[in-house]
Coordinates of C-alpha atoms and ligand atoms in Angstrom, one line a residue:
X604 CA -23.5 -25.5 1.2
X605 CA -24.3 -23.1 3.6
X606 CA -21.5 -20.5 2.9
X607 CA -22.0 -16.5 3.4
X608 CA -24.2 -15.5 0.4
X609 CA -22.2 -12.3 0.1
X610 CA -19.0 -14.3 -0.9
X611 CA -20.8 -15.2 -4.4
X612 CA -19.8 -11.7 -5.3
X613 CA -16.0 -12.3 -5.0
X614 CA -13.8 -14.2 -7.1
X615 CA -10.3 -15.2 -5.5
X616 CA -7.3 -13.1 -6.1
X617 CA -5.8 -13.9 -9.6
X618 CA -1.9 -13.5 -9.0
X619 CA -0.1 -12.1 -12.1
X620 CA 2.4 -14.6 -13.7
X621 CA 5.4 -15.2 -11.3
X622 CA 9.1 -14.3 -12.1
X623 CA 10.0 -18.2 -13.3
X624 CA 6.8 -18.4 -15.3
X625 CA 7.5 -15.0 -17.4
X626 CA 11.1 -16.5 -18.0
X627 CA 9.6 -19.9 -19.1
X628 CA 6.7 -18.1 -21.3
X629 CA 8.7 -15.5 -23.0
X630 CA 12.4 -17.0 -22.9
X631 CA 13.8 -13.9 -21.1
X632 CA 16.8 -14.3 -18.8
X633 CA 16.0 -11.2 -16.1
X634 CA 12.6 -10.5 -15.1
X635 CA 11.6 -7.4 -13.4
X636 CA 8.6 -7.1 -11.3
X637 CA 7.5 -3.3 -11.0
X638 CA 3.8 -4.5 -10.4
X639 CA 3.5 -4.8 -6.6
X640 CA 5.3 -1.6 -5.3
X641 CA 8.2 -3.8 -3.5
X642 CA 11.6 -2.1 -2.9
X643 CA 14.0 -2.7 -5.6
X644 CA 16.9 -2.2 -3.3
X645 CA 16.0 -5.1 -1.2
X646 CA 16.4 -5.0 2.4
X647 CA 18.8 -3.6 5.0
X648 CA 22.0 -6.0 5.5
X649 CA 21.3 -5.8 9.0
X650 CA 18.1 -7.7 8.6
X651 CA 19.7 -10.6 7.0
X652 CA 22.4 -10.8 9.8
X653 CA 19.7 -11.0 12.4
X654 CA 17.6 -13.3 10.5
X655 CA 20.8 -15.9 10.4
X656 CA 21.4 -15.4 14.1
X657 CA 17.6 -16.7 14.6
X658 CA 17.6 -20.1 12.7
X659 CA 18.3 -22.1 15.6
X660 CA 15.1 -20.9 17.0
X661 CA 12.6 -22.0 14.7
X662 CA 11.4 -24.8 16.8
X663 CA 9.6 -22.1 19.3
X664 CA 6.4 -20.4 18.8
X665 CA 6.8 -16.5 18.2
X666 CA 5.8 -13.8 21.0
X667 CA 2.1 -13.7 20.5
X668 CA 2.1 -9.6 20.6
X669 CA 5.5 -9.2 18.8
X670 CA 6.6 -8.1 22.3
X671 CA 10.3 -7.0 21.7
X672 CA 9.2 -5.3 18.4
X673 CA 6.3 -3.6 19.9
X674 CA 8.5 -2.1 22.8
X675 CA 11.2 -0.8 20.3
X676 CA 8.5 0.6 18.1
X677 CA 6.6 2.4 21.1
X678 CA 10.0 3.9 22.1
X679 CA 10.5 4.7 18.4
X680 CA 7.3 6.6 18.1
X681 CA 7.1 7.7 21.8
X682 CA 3.7 6.0 22.3
X683 CA 2.5 3.3 24.8
X684 CA 2.9 -0.2 23.4
X685 CA -0.6 -0.7 24.2
X686 CA -1.4 1.4 21.0
X687 CA 0.3 -1.1 18.6
X688 CA -0.9 -4.3 17.1
X689 CA 1.3 -6.2 14.4
X690 CA -0.4 -8.4 11.8
X691 CA 0.4 -10.6 8.9
X692 CA 0.9 -7.5 6.5
X693 CA -1.3 -4.6 6.7
X694 CA -3.6 -6.7 4.6
X695 CA -4.4 -8.8 8.0
X696 CA -4.9 -5.5 9.9
X697 CA -7.5 -4.5 7.2
X698 CA -9.2 -7.6 7.6
X699 CA -9.1 -7.4 11.2
X700 CA -10.5 -4.0 11.4
X701 CA -13.4 -5.4 9.0
X702 CA -13.6 -8.6 10.9
X703 CA -14.2 -6.2 14.4
X704 CA -16.2 -3.2 13.2
X705 CA -18.4 -4.1 10.0
X706 CA -21.3 -6.2 9.8
X707 CA -24.7 -5.9 7.6
X708 CA -26.2 -3.2 10.0
X709 CA -23.5 -0.5 9.2
X710 CA -21.8 0.9 6.2
X711 CA -18.3 1.9 5.1
X712 CA -17.2 5.0 3.2
X713 CA -14.1 4.7 0.6
X714 CA -13.1 6.2 -2.4
X715 CA -13.9 4.5 -5.9
X716 CA -10.2 4.5 -6.9
X717 CA -8.4 3.1 -4.1
X718 CA -6.8 -0.1 -2.7
X719 CA -9.3 -3.0 -3.5
X720 CA -8.9 -4.8 0.0
X721 CA -11.0 -2.3 1.7
X722 CA -14.2 -3.1 -0.7
X723 CA -13.4 -6.8 -0.6
X724 CA -13.2 -7.1 3.1
X725 CA -16.4 -5.1 3.5
X726 CA -18.1 -7.2 0.9
X727 CA -17.2 -10.1 3.0
X728 CA -18.6 -8.6 6.3
X729 CA -21.9 -7.9 4.3
X730 CA -21.6 -4.2 5.1
X731 CA -23.1 -1.4 2.8
X732 CA -20.5 0.1 0.6
X733 CA -20.3 3.7 -0.2
X734 CA -17.7 4.5 -2.8
X735 CA -17.1 8.3 -3.1
X736 CA -15.7 9.4 -6.8
X737 CA -12.3 10.5 -6.8
X738 CA -11.1 13.9 -8.1
X739 CA -7.8 13.7 -10.0
X740 CA -6.6 10.6 -7.8
X741 CA -7.4 12.2 -4.9
X742 CA -10.0 11.2 -2.2
X743 CA -12.8 13.7 -2.0
X744 CA -13.0 14.7 1.5
X745 CA -16.0 17.0 1.2
X746 CA -18.1 14.5 -0.6
X747 CA -16.6 11.8 2.0
X748 CA -17.8 13.7 5.0
X749 CA -21.5 14.2 3.3
X750 CA -21.8 10.2 3.1
X751 CA -20.9 9.7 6.3
X752 CA -23.9 9.0 8.9
X753 CA -24.8 7.5 12.2
X754 CA -24.3 4.0 10.6
X755 CA -20.9 4.5 9.2
X756 CA -18.4 2.0 11.0
X757 CA -15.3 2.7 9.0
X758 CA -14.1 5.4 6.7
X759 CA -11.1 4.3 4.8
X760 CA -8.3 6.6 3.6
X761 CA -5.4 5.4 1.7
X762 CA -2.8 8.1 2.1
X763 CA -0.9 8.3 0.2
X764 CA -3.2 6.7 -2.1
X765 CA -2.7 3.4 -4.2
X766 CA -2.5 3.5 -7.0
X767 CA -2.5 7.2 -7.9
X768 CA 0.3 8.2 -5.3
X769 CA -1.7 11.5 -4.4
X770 CA -2.5 12.5 -0.8
X771 CA -4.9 13.9 1.9
X772 CA -3.3 16.9 3.7
X773 CA -3.2 17.6 7.2
X774 CA -6.0 20.2 7.3
X775 CA -8.2 17.8 5.0
X776 CA -7.6 14.8 7.2
X777 CA -8.2 17.2 10.5
X778 CA -11.6 18.5 8.5
X779 CA -12.8 14.9 8.3
X780 CA -11.7 13.9 11.9
X781 CA -13.6 16.8 13.4
X782 CA -16.9 16.3 11.3
X783 CA -17.4 12.3 11.9
X784 CA -18.6 11.0 15.1
X785 CA -16.4 9.6 17.6
X786 CA -17.7 6.2 17.1
X787 CA -17.1 6.3 13.1
X788 CA -13.6 4.9 12.8
X789 CA -11.2 6.6 10.4
X790 CA -8.6 4.4 9.1
X791 CA -5.5 6.2 7.6
X792 CA -3.6 3.3 5.5
X793 CA -0.2 4.9 5.3
X794 CA 1.3 1.8 3.4
X795 CA 3.9 4.2 1.6
X796 CA 4.5 6.4 4.7
X797 CA 8.1 6.4 4.5
X798 CA 8.2 7.5 0.9
X799 CA 6.2 11.1 1.4
X800 CA 8.1 14.2 1.4
X801 CA 5.0 16.9 1.2
X802 CA 5.5 18.9 3.9
X803 CA 1.5 19.1 4.5
X804 CA 1.4 15.4 4.8
X805 CA -0.6 14.8 8.4
X806 CA 1.3 13.7 11.4
X807 CA -1.2 11.1 12.3
X808 CA 0.6 9.1 15.1
X809 CA 0.5 12.7 17.0
X810 CA -3.1 12.5 16.4
X811 CA -3.9 9.5 18.1
X812 CA -4.4 10.9 21.3
X813 CA -6.7 13.4 20.5
X814 CA -9.0 11.4 18.1
X815 CA -9.6 7.8 19.6
X816 CA -11.1 6.8 16.5
X817 CA -8.3 7.2 14.2
X818 CA -6.4 4.0 13.3
X819 CA -3.1 4.2 11.4
X820 CA -1.6 1.4 9.6
X821 CA 1.7 1.0 8.4
X822 CA 4.1 -1.7 6.8
X823 CA 7.4 -3.5 6.5
X824 CA 6.6 -4.4 3.0
X825 CA 7.8 -1.2 1.1
X826 CA 10.4 1.1 2.0
X827 CA 11.9 -1.4 4.8
X828 CA 11.8 -4.3 1.8
X829 CA 10.0 -7.0 3.5
X830 CA 7.3 -8.2 1.7
X831 CA 8.3 -11.6 1.5
X832 CA 7.8 -12.3 5.7
X833 CA 4.7 -10.4 6.0
X834 CA 4.9 -8.1 9.0
X835 CA 2.6 -4.7 9.1
X836 CA 1.1 -3.0 12.1
X837 CA -1.5 -0.4 13.3
X838 CA -1.4 2.3 15.6
X839 CA -4.7 3.5 17.4
X840 CA -6.2 4.0 20.8
X841 CA -5.7 1.0 23.4
X842 CA -9.6 0.2 23.1
X843 CA -9.4 -0.2 19.6
X844 CA -6.2 -2.1 19.6
X845 CA -7.7 -4.6 22.5
X846 CA -10.8 -5.4 20.0
X847 CA -8.4 -6.1 17.0
X848 CA -6.4 -8.6 19.7
X849 CA -9.4 -10.4 20.6
X850 CA -10.1 -11.2 16.8
X851 CA -6.5 -11.7 15.5
X852 CA -5.1 -15.5 15.5
X853 CA -2.9 -16.0 18.6
X854 CA 0.3 -16.0 16.5
X855 CA -0.3 -14.3 13.6
X856 CA 2.9 -12.9 12.8
X857 CA 6.3 -15.1 12.4
X858 CA 9.2 -15.1 14.6
X859 CA 11.6 -14.1 11.6
X860 CA 9.2 -11.6 10.6
X861 CA 9.4 -9.9 14.0
X862 CA 13.1 -10.2 14.1
X863 CA 13.4 -8.7 10.5
X864 CA 10.9 -5.9 11.5
X865 CA 13.2 -5.1 14.4
X866 CA 16.7 -4.9 12.7
X867 CA 14.9 -3.1 9.6
X868 CA 13.6 -0.4 12.1
X869 CA 17.0 0.0 13.5
X870 CA 18.5 0.8 10.0
X871 CA 17.0 4.3 9.6
X872 CA 19.9 4.9 7.3
X873 CA 18.7 2.1 4.6
X874 CA 15.0 3.8 4.5
X875 CA 16.3 7.2 4.0
X876 CA 18.7 6.3 1.3
X877 CA 15.8 4.1 -0.6
X878 CA 13.7 7.3 -0.2
X879 CA 16.2 9.6 -1.7
X880 CA 17.0 7.1 -4.7
X881 CA 13.4 6.7 -5.4
X882 CA 12.6 10.4 -5.5
X883 CA 15.4 10.9 -8.0
X884 CA 14.0 7.9 -10.3
X885 CA 10.7 9.3 -10.1
X886 CA 11.7 12.4 -11.6
X887 CA 13.0 10.2 -14.5
X888 CA 9.3 9.1 -15.1
X889 CA 8.0 12.9 -14.8
X890 CA 10.5 13.8 -17.4
X891 CA 9.6 11.0 -19.7
X892 CA 5.6 12.2 -19.3
X893 CA 6.3 15.8 -20.2
X894 CA 8.4 14.7 -23.1
X895 CA 5.5 13.1 -24.4
X896 CA 2.8 15.3 -23.1
X897 CA 1.3 12.5 -21.1
X898 CA -0.5 13.2 -17.9
X899 CA 0.3 11.3 -14.7
X900 CA -0.6 11.8 -10.8
X901 CA 2.3 13.5 -8.7
X902 CA 3.3 10.8 -6.5
X903 CA 4.4 10.7 -2.9
X904 CA 5.0 7.0 -3.3
X905 CA 7.3 4.6 -4.9
X906 CA 4.9 4.0 -8.2
X907 CA 3.5 6.2 -10.5
X908 CA 0.4 5.9 -12.6
X909 CA 0.6 7.5 -16.1
X910 CA -2.2 7.9 -18.5
X911 CA -0.8 6.7 -21.7
X912 CA -4.2 7.1 -23.4
X913 CA -3.9 3.3 -25.0
X914 CA -4.8 -0.1 -24.1
X915 CA -2.9 -0.8 -21.2
X916 CA -3.7 -4.4 -20.9
X917 CA -2.1 -4.7 -24.2
X918 CA 0.9 -2.6 -23.2
X919 CA 1.1 -4.6 -20.0
X920 CA 1.2 -7.7 -22.1
X921 CA 3.9 -6.3 -24.5
X922 CA 6.3 -5.4 -21.5
X923 CA 5.7 -8.6 -20.0
X924 CA 7.3 -10.4 -23.2
X925 CA 10.2 -8.1 -22.3
X926 CA 10.5 -9.4 -18.8
X927 CA 8.8 -6.3 -17.3
X928 CA 5.9 -6.8 -15.0
X929 CA 3.7 -3.6 -14.6
X930 CA 0.1 -3.0 -13.4
X931 CA -2.5 -2.1 -16.0
X932 CA -5.1 0.6 -14.6
X933 CA -8.0 -1.8 -15.7
X934 CA -7.7 -3.1 -12.0
X935 CA -9.1 0.1 -11.2
X936 CA -11.2 0.6 -13.9
X937 CA -8.8 2.8 -16.0
X938 CA -7.7 0.5 -18.5
X939 CA -5.5 3.4 -20.6
X940 CA -3.4 4.0 -17.6
X941 CA -0.5 2.0 -16.3
X942 CA 0.8 1.9 -12.6
X943 CA 4.7 1.4 -12.6
X944 CA 6.7 0.6 -9.3
X945 CA 9.8 2.6 -9.3
X946 CA 12.8 0.7 -9.9
X947 CA 16.2 0.9 -9.8
X948 CA 18.3 3.2 -12.2
X949 CA 18.8 0.4 -15.0
X950 CA 15.2 -1.2 -14.5
X951 CA 13.7 2.4 -14.9
X952 CA 15.8 3.4 -18.1
X953 CA 14.9 0.1 -19.6
X954 CA 11.3 0.3 -19.2
X955 CA 11.3 4.1 -20.0
X956 CA 13.3 3.1 -23.3
X957 CA 10.2 0.5 -24.1
X958 CA 7.7 2.9 -23.5
X959 CA 9.3 5.2 -25.5
X960 CA 9.6 2.8 -28.7
X961 CA 5.7 2.0 -28.0
X962 CA 4.6 5.7 -28.1
X963 CA 6.8 6.3 -31.0
X964 CA 4.9 3.3 -32.9
X965 CA 1.6 4.9 -32.3
X966 CA -0.9 2.0 -31.3
X967 CA 0.2 -0.9 -33.0
X968 CA 2.3 -2.7 -30.9
X969 CA 2.6 -5.7 -33.3
X970 CA 5.1 -3.4 -35.2
X971 CA 7.6 -3.8 -32.5
X972 CA 7.9 -7.7 -32.5
Ligands
PMP1378 N1 -2.2 -1.0 1.9 C1 -2.0 -0.5 0.5 C2 -2.2 0.8 0.0 C3 -0.9 -1.1 -0.1 O1 -0.6 -0.9 -1.5 C4 -0.7 -2.5 0.3 C5 0.2 -3.6 -0.7 N2 0.0 -3.2 -1.8 C6 -0.9 -3.1 1.4 C7 -1.9 -2.0 2.0 C8 -0.8 -4.3 1.9 O2 0.5 -4.2 2.3 P1 1.1 -5.2 3.2 O3 0.1 -6.3 3.5 O4 2.2 -5.9 2.5 O5 1.5 -4.9 4.4

């Protein structure tokens, strides 16, 4: 077989157990998924109504560039529609950026503790990968700047960062943008932007005019609650957008996803409420950590990474038997940490009760069974 040789370095994504599988395997009635940072409050009712209205239009191809949504979003952000491109989730946008800008002759810079898709796509394209050690869950901007050279095509900034929830502030981002050459893209992946409340978080959309090498990606999968429909977008200079348009599939986002995103964008009240409840619930986890002297990264997102100082593969396995799906830090080489999506109040209370029980039994999880 003449497949690209770099593919041998990768293995297919291993999905965790699905809800029905967990129910069957452990005989639990309810399964709570707190592993993929989905919105525990679902989505806006306006989305459901809009989808119902469109069900008779399934025989038509969607708008190739999501035009009605693009127009609406352009006026929402007060930018030109030419600065916007929609994708099958931001996953697809990351893929398109890698396809368009990475190859064997260039390098790409990222944190060593971040969203794994940047690295995966860079491996596929054969680019040299420069991973910069994080500092307490944060991107180390001075060292990232040092690692950039004339061959750097993309710098990935996950902001706020998955899995830590930490963020790069406006001053740090400007420092980076002012240091790198104008032909090095700085991609700010802002998948959790709607949850942020740090006042020094960068207003990246307003920086696009000044920095044509800045790309901002955001999604409808998190605060808007539309993960199942797969729709995300990026905001960038029209020259960058045109290149990505060449690479993308013609009909890359579905009609239903476009309709749902437009309705979701129109219901900002829903998003604000989710953000408010998320912040309140996050405090419950902070209190739990303080009570047990556990360290954690302060989060600007709808998840928290807690250092439990115990084998978190085992802990995640134990929680699964209780119907709670969470993510062990071993995904990021931190096997004693646990990343938990902030659920609703009942879900969080129950999970915290399980964790409390676990911490009281010291290390022997089997004592609980
Ligand atoms: N970026 C980050 C930082 C994420 O955490 C995720 C989802 N886990 C994505 C991008 C991809 O999101 P989606 O494809 O659903 O838009």
